[in-house]
Amino acid sequence: MKNVLVTGGAGFIGSNFIHYILGTRDDIQQVVNYDLLTYAGNLENLADIETDPRYTFVRGDIRDREGVKELFDEYDFDTVVHFAAESHVDRSILEPELFLTTNVVGTQTLLDAAKAHWKLAPEDKYSREYKPGVRYLQVSTDEVYGALGKTGMFTETTPLSPNSPYSASKAGADMVVRAYHETYGLPVNITRCSNNYGPCQFPEKLIPLMIHNALDDKSLPVYGDGMQVRDWLHVHDHCAAICAVLDKGRVGEVYNIGGNNERANLDIVRLILDALDKPESLIAHVQDRPGHDRRYAIDNGKITSELGWKPAYTFEQGMEETIKWYLDHPAWVEHVTSGAYRDYYKRMYRS
Ligand code: NAD
Ligand code: TYD
């Protein structure tokens, strides 16, 4: 991994990933962050590395075939880590088409550019030879597997059974990545991670939204009974897992990423209120999300045994640091929650 294209690098996980690889690895010569800067993309996340000679930002759309092709021609990447996506389930319920075009067609556009640029005989449809050492990594989600009942865990062979337009679009993208490997021999991996938390997460997702509202003494909108379960992982542990797959993962394989850390939403909300010394009376049970998945849980046996990755953070330590990060960055929160965010919040939580 020397010359890396990171798509969606101005978002939550992408910006943490860029910091992570620039801060921990000495093999990185160049990282290009290709991002459209939608409402979720924020260059403030990268302000401290703007002048790092190894880092370049290019504003662009993953659905723009010409733009993506030119990017590959100009920078000659050996690695693609594809984060760019529409990522919020609630928005996908309001605007499914945007999710399908960005997440599925955008992925296919990148795969085509990588194939054309890396394939040694691009005109030969039978050739499966690629430049040595190249790799395309699709950053996916455990949500493609659908919902679990009280027991069981997702393994890499669990059938895909997505329930929201978001998870359906991610599952569709995963299928296209798989097909490019099977049909064209493109060297790919797919990672499917559980819910992330940590610095720079946009306050539309559970943890930063609840921290933000609690700090403002606003009500905390818990969907339904609040007993839905997610398997939370600190974003730095996700970044380390992606590096483990890029370094040691077998070509064509899927790796689930999770930290065996299942929590009910209500327990998380209570933890945040307790940490901020705010009353439980702020909790407001609101109408449930349509098609709400009850429980996710990752079996991480493959990545831990095959690649030796394991999470470094405990949930308690990760949450303490995350809450502190939001307390220490009021200007960041103020910038991302002004304007369009207020309109979204009113539309989303009007009842
Ligand atoms: P995010 O919404 O914070 O960031 C997405 C980024 O993609 C933004 O910077 C946005 O500007 C950019 N983007 C959107 N459309 C684009 C387009 N057409 N062209 C170029 N850039 C575009 O998302 P995130 O939470 O950082 O998630 C990143 C990836 O990880 C996504 O693919 C998501 O499905 C996956 N994932 C997220 C989680 C999680 O808990 N957040 C868990 C597992 C997997
Ligand atoms: P979210 O952070 O949107 O992630 P995902 O839906 O991808 O898992 O939501 C996490 C959980 O929190 C999910 O069960 C929905 C719930 N939730 C609420 O109860 N209230 C909220 O305002 C939000 C945003 C989420």
CSV table of C-alpha atoms and ligand atoms in Angstrom, one decimal:
chain,number,residue,atom,x,y,z
A,1,MET,CA,0.0,0.0,0.0
A,2,LYS,CA,2.0,3.0,-1.3
A,3,ASN,CA,-0.2,5.0,-3.5
A,4,VAL,CA,-3.7,5.0,-2.1
A,5,LEU,CA,-7.1,6.3,-3.4
A,6,VAL,CA,-9.4,6.9,-0.5
A,7,THR,CA,-13.0,7.7,-1.7
A,8,GLY,CA,-15.2,9.5,0.8
A,9,GLY,CA,-12.2,10.6,2.8
A,10,ALA,CA,-13.9,13.7,4.1
A,11,GLY,CA,-16.5,11.7,5.9
A,12,PHE,CA,-16.4,10.1,9.3
A,13,ILE,CA,-14.6,6.8,8.8
A,14,GLY,CA,-12.7,8.0,5.7
A,15,SER,CA,-11.1,10.9,7.5
A,16,ASN,CA,-10.2,8.8,10.5
A,17,PHE,CA,-8.6,6.3,8.0
A,18,ILE,CA,-6.5,8.9,6.3
A,19,HIS,CA,-5.2,10.1,9.7
A,20,TYR,CA,-4.6,6.5,10.8
A,21,ILE,CA,-2.5,5.4,7.8
A,22,LEU,CA,-0.5,8.7,7.6
A,23,GLY,CA,0.1,8.4,11.4
A,24,THR,CA,0.9,4.7,11.7
A,25,ARG,CA,2.6,3.5,8.5
A,26,ASP,CA,5.9,4.3,6.8
A,27,ASP,CA,5.0,2.8,3.4
A,28,ILE,CA,2.6,5.5,2.4
A,29,GLN,CA,3.9,7.7,-0.4
A,30,GLN,CA,0.6,9.3,-1.5
A,31,VAL,CA,-3.0,9.4,-0.3
A,32,VAL,CA,-5.6,11.0,-2.6
A,33,ASN,CA,-8.9,11.8,-1.0
A,34,TYR,CA,-11.6,11.9,-3.6
A,35,ASP,CA,-14.8,13.2,-2.2
A,36,LEU,CA,-17.9,15.0,-3.5
A,37,LEU,CA,-18.3,16.9,-0.2
A,38,THR,CA,-22.0,16.2,0.3
A,39,TYR,CA,-23.6,17.3,3.6
A,40,ALA,CA,-21.6,14.5,5.2
A,41,GLY,CA,-18.2,15.5,3.8
A,42,ASN,CA,-16.2,18.0,5.9
A,43,LEU,CA,-12.7,19.2,5.1
A,44,GLU,CA,-12.4,20.4,8.7
A,45,ASN,CA,-11.8,16.8,9.6
A,46,LEU,CA,-8.5,16.9,7.7
A,47,ALA,CA,-7.4,20.5,8.4
A,48,ASP,CA,-4.4,19.3,10.4
A,49,ILE,CA,-2.9,17.3,7.6
A,50,GLU,CA,-3.8,19.7,4.7
A,51,THR,CA,-0.1,20.6,4.2
A,52,ASP,CA,1.3,17.0,4.5
A,53,PRO,CA,3.1,16.5,1.2
A,54,ARG,CA,1.8,12.9,1.1
A,55,TYR,CA,-1.9,14.1,1.1
A,56,THR,CA,-4.0,15.5,-1.8
A,57,PHE,CA,-7.7,16.3,-1.9
A,58,VAL,CA,-9.6,16.1,-5.2
A,59,ARG,CA,-13.3,17.1,-5.2
A,60,GLY,CA,-15.3,14.8,-7.4
A,61,ASP,CA,-18.2,12.4,-7.8
A,62,ILE,CA,-17.7,8.6,-7.9
A,63,ARG,CA,-20.4,8.4,-10.5
A,64,ASP,CA,-18.4,10.7,-12.9
A,65,ARG,CA,-16.8,8.1,-15.2
A,66,GLU,CA,-14.6,10.6,-17.0
A,67,GLY,CA,-13.4,12.2,-13.7
A,68,VAL,CA,-12.7,8.9,-12.1
A,69,LYS,CA,-10.7,7.6,-15.2
A,70,GLU,CA,-8.7,10.8,-15.2
A,71,LEU,CA,-7.9,10.4,-11.5
A,72,PHE,CA,-6.5,6.9,-12.1
A,73,ASP,CA,-4.5,8.2,-15.1
A,74,GLU,CA,-3.0,11.0,-13.1
A,75,TYR,CA,-2.2,9.3,-9.8
A,76,ASP,CA,-1.5,5.6,-10.8
A,77,PHE,CA,-2.9,4.1,-7.6
A,78,ASP,CA,-2.0,0.7,-6.3
A,79,THR,CA,-4.7,0.6,-3.7
A,80,VAL,CA,-8.3,1.7,-3.6
A,81,VAL,CA,-10.2,2.0,-0.3
A,82,HIS,CA,-13.8,2.8,-1.2
A,83,PHE,CA,-15.7,4.5,1.6
A,84,ALA,CA,-17.7,7.0,-0.3
A,85,ALA,CA,-21.4,6.4,0.1
A,86,GLU,CA,-24.7,7.7,1.3
A,87,SER,CA,-24.6,6.1,4.7
A,88,HIS,CA,-27.6,7.0,6.8
A,89,VAL,CA,-30.5,4.6,7.0
A,90,ASP,CA,-33.1,7.3,7.9
A,91,ARG,CA,-32.1,9.4,4.9
A,92,SER,CA,-32.4,6.3,2.6
A,93,ILE,CA,-36.0,5.9,3.7
A,94,LEU,CA,-36.6,9.5,2.5
A,95,GLU,CA,-34.4,9.4,-0.7
A,96,PRO,CA,-33.8,5.8,-1.9
A,97,GLU,CA,-32.8,6.7,-5.4
A,98,LEU,CA,-29.8,8.7,-4.3
A,99,PHE,CA,-28.6,5.7,-2.3
A,100,LEU,CA,-28.9,3.3,-5.3
A,101,THR,CA,-27.1,5.6,-7.7
A,102,THR,CA,-24.3,6.6,-5.4
A,103,ASN,CA,-23.7,3.3,-3.7
A,104,VAL,CA,-24.2,0.9,-6.6
A,105,VAL,CA,-23.5,2.8,-9.8
A,106,GLY,CA,-20.7,4.8,-8.0
A,107,THR,CA,-19.0,1.5,-7.0
A,108,GLN,CA,-19.3,0.1,-10.5
A,109,THR,CA,-17.7,3.2,-11.9
A,110,LEU,CA,-14.7,2.8,-9.6
A,111,LEU,CA,-14.4,-0.9,-10.4
A,112,ASP,CA,-14.4,-0.1,-14.1
A,113,ALA,CA,-11.7,2.5,-13.7
A,114,ALA,CA,-9.6,0.2,-11.5
A,115,LYS,CA,-10.0,-2.7,-14.0
A,116,ALA,CA,-9.1,-0.6,-17.0
A,117,HIS,CA,-6.1,0.9,-15.3
A,118,TRP,CA,-4.7,-2.2,-13.6
A,119,LYS,CA,-5.4,-4.9,-16.1
A,120,LEU,CA,-2.3,-5.9,-18.1
A,121,ALA,CA,-4.3,-6.7,-21.3
A,122,PRO,CA,-7.4,-4.5,-21.0
A,123,GLU,CA,-8.7,-5.4,-24.4
A,124,ASP,CA,-8.5,-9.2,-23.8
A,125,LYS,CA,-11.7,-10.3,-22.1
A,126,TYR,CA,-10.1,-13.7,-21.1
A,127,SER,CA,-7.1,-12.2,-19.4
A,128,ARG,CA,-7.1,-12.2,-15.6
A,129,GLU,CA,-3.6,-10.6,-15.2
A,130,TYR,CA,-3.2,-7.4,-13.2
A,131,LYS,CA,-0.3,-5.2,-12.2
A,132,PRO,CA,1.4,-6.8,-9.2
A,133,GLY,CA,0.3,-5.7,-5.7
A,134,VAL,CA,-2.8,-3.9,-6.7
A,135,ARG,CA,-5.9,-4.2,-4.5
A,136,TYR,CA,-9.5,-2.8,-4.4
A,137,LEU,CA,-11.2,-2.8,-0.9
A,138,GLN,CA,-14.9,-2.3,-0.6
A,139,VAL,CA,-15.9,-0.9,2.8
A,140,SER,CA,-19.2,-2.5,3.5
A,141,THR,CA,-21.5,-3.1,6.5
A,142,ASP,CA,-23.0,-5.9,8.6
A,143,GLU,CA,-26.4,-4.4,7.7
A,144,VAL,CA,-26.3,-6.3,4.4
A,145,TYR,CA,-27.1,-9.5,6.3
A,146,GLY,CA,-30.4,-8.2,7.6
A,147,ALA,CA,-31.7,-8.5,11.1
A,148,LEU,CA,-31.0,-11.1,13.8
A,149,GLY,CA,-33.4,-12.4,16.5
A,150,LYS,CA,-32.3,-12.7,20.1
A,151,THR,CA,-29.5,-15.2,19.2
A,152,GLY,CA,-27.0,-15.9,16.5
A,153,MET,CA,-24.3,-13.9,14.7
A,154,PHE,CA,-23.5,-12.9,11.2
A,155,THR,CA,-20.7,-14.9,9.6
A,156,GLU,CA,-19.2,-14.2,6.1
A,157,THR,CA,-21.4,-17.0,4.7
A,158,THR,CA,-24.7,-15.6,6.1
A,159,PRO,CA,-27.0,-14.9,3.1
A,160,LEU,CA,-27.5,-11.3,2.3
A,161,SER,CA,-30.9,-10.1,3.3
A,162,PRO,CA,-31.0,-6.3,3.5
A,163,ASN,CA,-34.1,-4.5,4.8
A,164,SER,CA,-33.5,-0.8,4.2
A,165,PRO,CA,-32.8,1.0,1.0
A,166,TYR,CA,-29.3,1.8,2.5
A,167,SER,CA,-28.5,-1.8,3.2
A,168,ALA,CA,-30.0,-2.9,-0.1
A,169,SER,CA,-27.7,-0.5,-1.9
A,170,LYS,CA,-24.7,-1.7,0.0
A,171,ALA,CA,-25.6,-5.3,-0.7
A,172,GLY,CA,-26.0,-4.5,-4.4
A,173,ALA,CA,-22.6,-2.9,-4.4
A,174,ASP,CA,-21.0,-5.9,-2.7
A,175,MET,CA,-22.5,-8.2,-5.3
A,176,VAL,CA,-21.0,-6.1,-8.1
A,177,VAL,CA,-17.6,-6.2,-6.4
A,178,ARG,CA,-17.9,-10.0,-6.1
A,179,ALA,CA,-18.9,-10.2,-9.8
A,180,TYR,CA,-15.8,-8.2,-10.9
A,181,HIS,CA,-13.6,-10.6,-9.0
A,182,GLU,CA,-15.4,-13.7,-10.3
A,183,THR,CA,-15.7,-12.5,-13.9
A,184,TYR,CA,-12.6,-10.4,-14.5
A,185,GLY,CA,-10.3,-11.6,-11.7
A,186,LEU,CA,-10.1,-8.1,-10.2
A,187,PRO,CA,-8.1,-8.4,-6.9
A,188,VAL,CA,-10.7,-7.3,-4.4
A,189,ASN,CA,-11.7,-7.6,-0.8
A,190,ILE,CA,-15.0,-6.8,0.9
A,191,THR,CA,-15.1,-5.8,4.6
A,192,ARG,CA,-18.3,-5.8,6.5
A,193,CYS,CA,-18.1,-3.8,9.7
A,194,SER,CA,-20.6,-3.3,12.6
A,195,ASN,CA,-21.6,0.2,13.8
A,196,ASN,CA,-18.7,2.6,14.3
A,197,TYR,CA,-18.4,5.4,16.8
A,198,GLY,CA,-15.6,7.9,17.5
A,199,PRO,CA,-14.4,11.4,16.6
A,200,CYS,CA,-15.9,13.4,13.6
A,201,GLN,CA,-19.1,11.3,13.2
A,202,PHE,CA,-21.9,13.4,11.8
A,203,PRO,CA,-24.6,14.1,14.5
A,204,GLU,CA,-27.4,12.3,12.5
A,205,LYS,CA,-26.2,8.9,13.8
A,206,LEU,CA,-27.2,7.6,17.2
A,207,ILE,CA,-24.2,8.4,19.4
A,208,PRO,CA,-23.2,11.9,18.3
A,209,LEU,CA,-26.9,12.9,17.9
A,210,MET,CA,-27.6,11.9,21.5
A,211,ILE,CA,-24.4,13.7,22.8
A,212,HIS,CA,-25.3,16.8,20.9
A,213,ASN,CA,-29.0,16.9,22.1
A,214,ALA,CA,-28.0,16.1,25.7
A,215,LEU,CA,-25.5,19.0,25.7
A,216,ASP,CA,-28.3,21.3,24.5
A,217,ASP,CA,-30.8,19.9,27.0
A,218,LYS,CA,-33.0,18.8,24.0
A,219,SER,CA,-35.0,15.6,24.1
A,220,LEU,CA,-33.3,12.4,23.0
A,221,PRO,CA,-35.4,10.7,20.3
A,222,VAL,CA,-35.3,6.9,21.0
A,223,TYR,CA,-37.0,4.9,18.3
A,224,GLY,CA,-39.7,2.5,19.6
A,225,ASP,CA,-38.8,0.6,22.8
A,226,GLY,CA,-35.1,1.4,22.4
A,227,MET,CA,-34.2,-2.3,22.8
A,228,GLN,CA,-32.7,-2.7,19.3
A,229,VAL,CA,-29.1,-4.0,19.6
A,230,ARG,CA,-26.0,-2.9,17.6
A,231,ASP,CA,-22.5,-4.2,17.9
A,232,TRP,CA,-20.3,-1.1,18.4
A,233,LEU,CA,-16.7,-0.7,17.3
A,234,HIS,CA,-14.4,2.3,17.7
A,235,VAL,CA,-13.5,3.8,14.3
A,236,HIS,CA,-9.8,3.4,15.0
A,237,ASP,CA,-10.3,-0.4,15.4
A,238,HIS,CA,-12.1,-0.4,12.1
A,239,CYS,CA,-9.2,1.4,10.4
A,240,ALA,CA,-6.7,-1.1,11.9
A,241,ALA,CA,-8.9,-4.0,10.6
A,242,ILE,CA,-9.0,-2.5,7.1
A,243,CYS,CA,-5.1,-2.3,7.1
A,244,ALA,CA,-4.9,-5.9,8.3
A,245,VAL,CA,-7.1,-6.9,5.3
A,246,LEU,CA,-5.0,-4.9,2.9
A,247,ASP,CA,-1.7,-6.3,4.2
A,248,LYS,CA,-2.7,-9.9,4.8
A,249,GLY,CA,-6.2,-10.6,3.5
A,250,ARG,CA,-6.6,-13.3,0.8
A,251,VAL,CA,-7.7,-11.9,-2.5
A,252,GLY,CA,-11.4,-12.2,-3.2
A,253,GLU,CA,-12.3,-12.8,0.4
A,254,VAL,CA,-14.9,-11.2,2.6
A,255,TYR,CA,-14.0,-10.3,6.2
A,256,ASN,CA,-16.5,-9.3,8.9
A,257,ILE,CA,-15.2,-6.7,11.4
A,258,GLY,CA,-16.7,-6.4,14.9
A,259,GLY,CA,-15.7,-6.3,18.5
A,260,ASN,CA,-18.2,-8.5,20.3
A,261,ASN,CA,-19.7,-5.4,21.9
A,262,GLU,CA,-23.5,-5.7,21.7
A,263,ARG,CA,-25.5,-2.9,23.3
A,264,ALA,CA,-29.1,-1.9,23.4
A,265,ASN,CA,-29.8,1.7,22.2
A,266,LEU,CA,-31.4,2.6,25.5
A,267,ASP,CA,-28.3,1.5,27.4
A,268,ILE,CA,-26.1,3.8,25.2
A,269,VAL,CA,-28.4,6.7,25.6
A,270,ARG,CA,-28.3,6.2,29.4
A,271,LEU,CA,-24.5,6.0,29.4
A,272,ILE,CA,-24.3,9.3,27.5
A,273,LEU,CA,-26.8,11.0,29.9
A,274,ASP,CA,-24.8,9.7,32.9
A,275,ALA,CA,-21.5,10.8,31.5
A,276,LEU,CA,-22.8,14.3,30.8
A,277,ASP,CA,-24.7,14.4,34.2
A,278,LYS,CA,-28.1,15.0,32.4
A,279,PRO,CA,-31.5,13.6,33.6
A,280,GLU,CA,-33.1,10.5,32.1
A,281,SER,CA,-36.3,12.7,31.7
A,282,LEU,CA,-34.7,13.9,28.4
A,283,ILE,CA,-35.4,10.5,26.8
A,284,ALA,CA,-38.3,10.6,24.5
A,285,HIS,CA,-39.6,7.4,22.9
A,286,VAL,CA,-40.7,8.4,19.3
A,287,GLN,CA,-42.3,6.4,16.5
A,288,ASP,CA,-40.1,3.5,15.4
A,289,ARG,CA,-38.1,3.6,12.1
A,290,PRO,CA,-39.9,1.7,9.3
A,291,GLY,CA,-38.3,-1.7,8.7
A,292,HIS,CA,-36.1,-1.2,11.8
A,293,ASP,CA,-33.6,-4.1,12.2
A,294,ARG,CA,-33.8,-5.5,15.7
A,295,ARG,CA,-30.4,-6.8,16.3
A,296,TYR,CA,-26.9,-7.0,14.6
A,297,ALA,CA,-24.0,-9.1,15.9
A,298,ILE,CA,-20.8,-10.0,14.1
A,299,ASP,CA,-18.9,-13.2,14.4
A,300,ASN,CA,-15.3,-11.9,14.0
A,301,GLY,CA,-13.7,-15.4,14.1
A,302,LYS,CA,-12.3,-15.2,10.5
A,303,ILE,CA,-10.5,-11.9,10.8
A,304,THR,CA,-9.2,-12.6,14.3
A,305,SER,CA,-7.9,-16.1,13.6
A,306,GLU,CA,-6.7,-15.5,10.0
A,307,LEU,CA,-5.3,-12.0,10.2
A,308,GLY,CA,-4.5,-11.6,13.9
A,309,TRP,CA,-6.6,-8.4,14.2
A,310,LYS,CA,-8.4,-7.7,17.4
A,311,PRO,CA,-10.0,-4.5,18.8
A,312,ALA,CA,-7.8,-2.3,21.0
A,313,TYR,CA,-10.5,-0.2,22.6
A,314,THR,CA,-12.9,-1.2,25.3
A,315,PHE,CA,-16.4,0.4,24.8
A,316,GLU,CA,-16.0,2.3,28.1
A,317,GLN,CA,-12.7,3.9,27.1
A,318,GLY,CA,-13.9,4.6,23.5
A,319,MET,CA,-17.1,6.3,24.7
A,320,GLU,CA,-15.2,8.4,27.3
A,321,GLU,CA,-12.8,9.6,24.6
A,322,THR,CA,-15.6,10.2,22.1
A,323,ILE,CA,-17.8,12.2,24.5
A,324,LYS,CA,-14.7,14.2,25.4
A,325,TRP,CA,-13.9,14.8,21.7
A,326,TYR,CA,-17.4,16.3,21.2
A,327,LEU,CA,-17.0,18.4,24.3
A,328,ASP,CA,-13.6,19.7,23.1
A,329,HIS,CA,-14.8,20.5,19.6
A,330,PRO,CA,-17.9,22.8,19.9
A,331,ALA,CA,-17.0,24.8,16.8
A,332,TRP,CA,-16.9,21.6,14.7
A,333,VAL,CA,-20.3,20.6,16.0
A,334,GLU,CA,-21.7,24.1,15.5
A,335,HIS,CA,-20.5,24.2,11.8
A,336,VAL,CA,-22.0,20.8,10.9
A,337,THR,CA,-25.3,21.4,12.7
A,338,SER,CA,-26.1,24.8,11.3
A,339,GLY,CA,-28.1,25.3,8.1
A,340,ALA,CA,-29.1,22.1,6.3
A,341,TYR,CA,-28.8,20.0,9.4
A,342,ARG,CA,-31.6,22.0,11.1
A,343,ASP,CA,-33.9,21.5,8.1
A,344,TYR,CA,-33.1,17.7,8.1
A,345,TYR,CA,-33.7,17.5,11.9
A,346,LYS,CA,-37.1,19.2,11.6
A,347,ARG,CA,-38.2,17.0,8.7
A,348,MET,CA,-37.0,13.8,10.4
A,349,TYR,CA,-38.2,14.4,13.9
A,350,ARG,CA,-41.2,16.6,13.4
A,351,SER,CA,-43.5,14.4,15.4
B,1,NAD,P1,-20.2,9.4,5.9
B,1,NAD,O1,-21.6,9.6,5.5
B,1,NAD,O2,-19.7,10.1,7.2
B,1,NAD,O3,-19.2,9.8,4.8
B,1,NAD,C1,-19.5,9.5,3.4
B,1,NAD,C2,-18.5,10.4,2.6
B,1,NAD,O4,-18.8,10.0,1.2
B,1,NAD,C3,-18.7,11.9,2.7
B,1,NAD,O5,-17.5,12.5,2.9
B,1,NAD,C4,-19.4,12.3,1.4
B,1,NAD,O6,-19.1,13.6,1.0
B,1,NAD,C5,-18.8,11.2,0.4
B,1,NAD,N1,-19.7,11.0,-0.7
B,1,NAD,C6,-21.0,10.8,-0.8
B,1,NAD,N2,-21.4,10.6,-2.0
B,1,NAD,C7,-20.3,10.8,-2.8
B,1,NAD,C8,-20.1,10.7,-4.2
B,1,NAD,N3,-21.1,10.5,-5.1
B,1,NAD,N4,-18.8,10.8,-4.7
B,1,NAD,C9,-17.8,11.1,-3.9
B,1,NAD,N5,-17.9,11.2,-2.5
B,1,NAD,C10,-19.2,11.0,-2.0
B,1,NAD,O7,-20.0,7.8,6.0
B,1,NAD,P2,-19.2,6.9,7.0
B,1,NAD,O8,-20.0,6.7,8.3
B,1,NAD,O9,-17.8,7.5,7.2
B,1,NAD,O10,-19.1,5.5,6.2
B,1,NAD,C11,-18.1,5.3,5.3
B,1,NAD,C12,-18.3,4.0,4.6
B,1,NAD,O11,-18.3,2.9,5.6
B,1,NAD,C13,-19.7,3.8,3.9
B,1,NAD,O12,-19.5,3.1,2.7
B,1,NAD,C14,-20.5,3.0,4.9
B,1,NAD,O13,-21.5,2.3,4.2
B,1,NAD,C15,-19.5,2.2,5.5
B,1,NAD,N6,-19.8,1.7,6.9
B,1,NAD,C16,-20.2,2.7,7.9
B,1,NAD,C17,-20.4,2.2,9.2
B,1,NAD,C18,-20.8,3.2,10.3
B,1,NAD,O14,-21.1,2.8,11.4
B,1,NAD,N7,-20.7,4.6,10.0
B,1,NAD,C19,-20.3,0.9,9.5
B,1,NAD,C20,-19.9,0.0,8.5
B,1,NAD,C21,-19.6,0.4,7.2
B,2,TYD,P1,-27.8,4.7,13.4
B,2,TYD,O1,-26.7,5.4,14.2
B,2,TYD,O2,-28.6,5.5,12.5
B,2,TYD,O3,-27.1,3.4,12.7
B,2,TYD,P2,-27.8,2.2,12.0
B,2,TYD,O4,-29.2,2.4,11.8
B,2,TYD,O5,-27.1,2.1,10.7
B,2,TYD,O6,-27.5,1.0,12.9
B,2,TYD,O7,-28.8,4.1,14.5
B,2,TYD,C1,-28.3,3.2,15.5
B,2,TYD,C2,-29.5,2.7,16.3
B,2,TYD,O8,-30.0,3.8,17.0
B,2,TYD,C3,-30.6,2.1,15.4
B,2,TYD,O9,-31.2,1.0,16.1
B,2,TYD,C4,-31.6,3.3,15.3
B,2,TYD,C5,-31.4,4.0,16.6
B,2,TYD,N1,-31.7,5.4,16.6
B,2,TYD,C6,-32.6,6.0,17.5
B,2,TYD,O10,-33.2,5.3,18.3
B,2,TYD,N2,-32.9,7.3,17.5
B,2,TYD,C7,-32.2,8.1,16.6
B,2,TYD,O11,-32.5,9.4,16.6
B,2,TYD,C8,-31.2,7.6,15.7
B,2,TYD,C9,-30.5,8.4,14.7
B,2,TYD,C10,-31.0,6.2,15.8
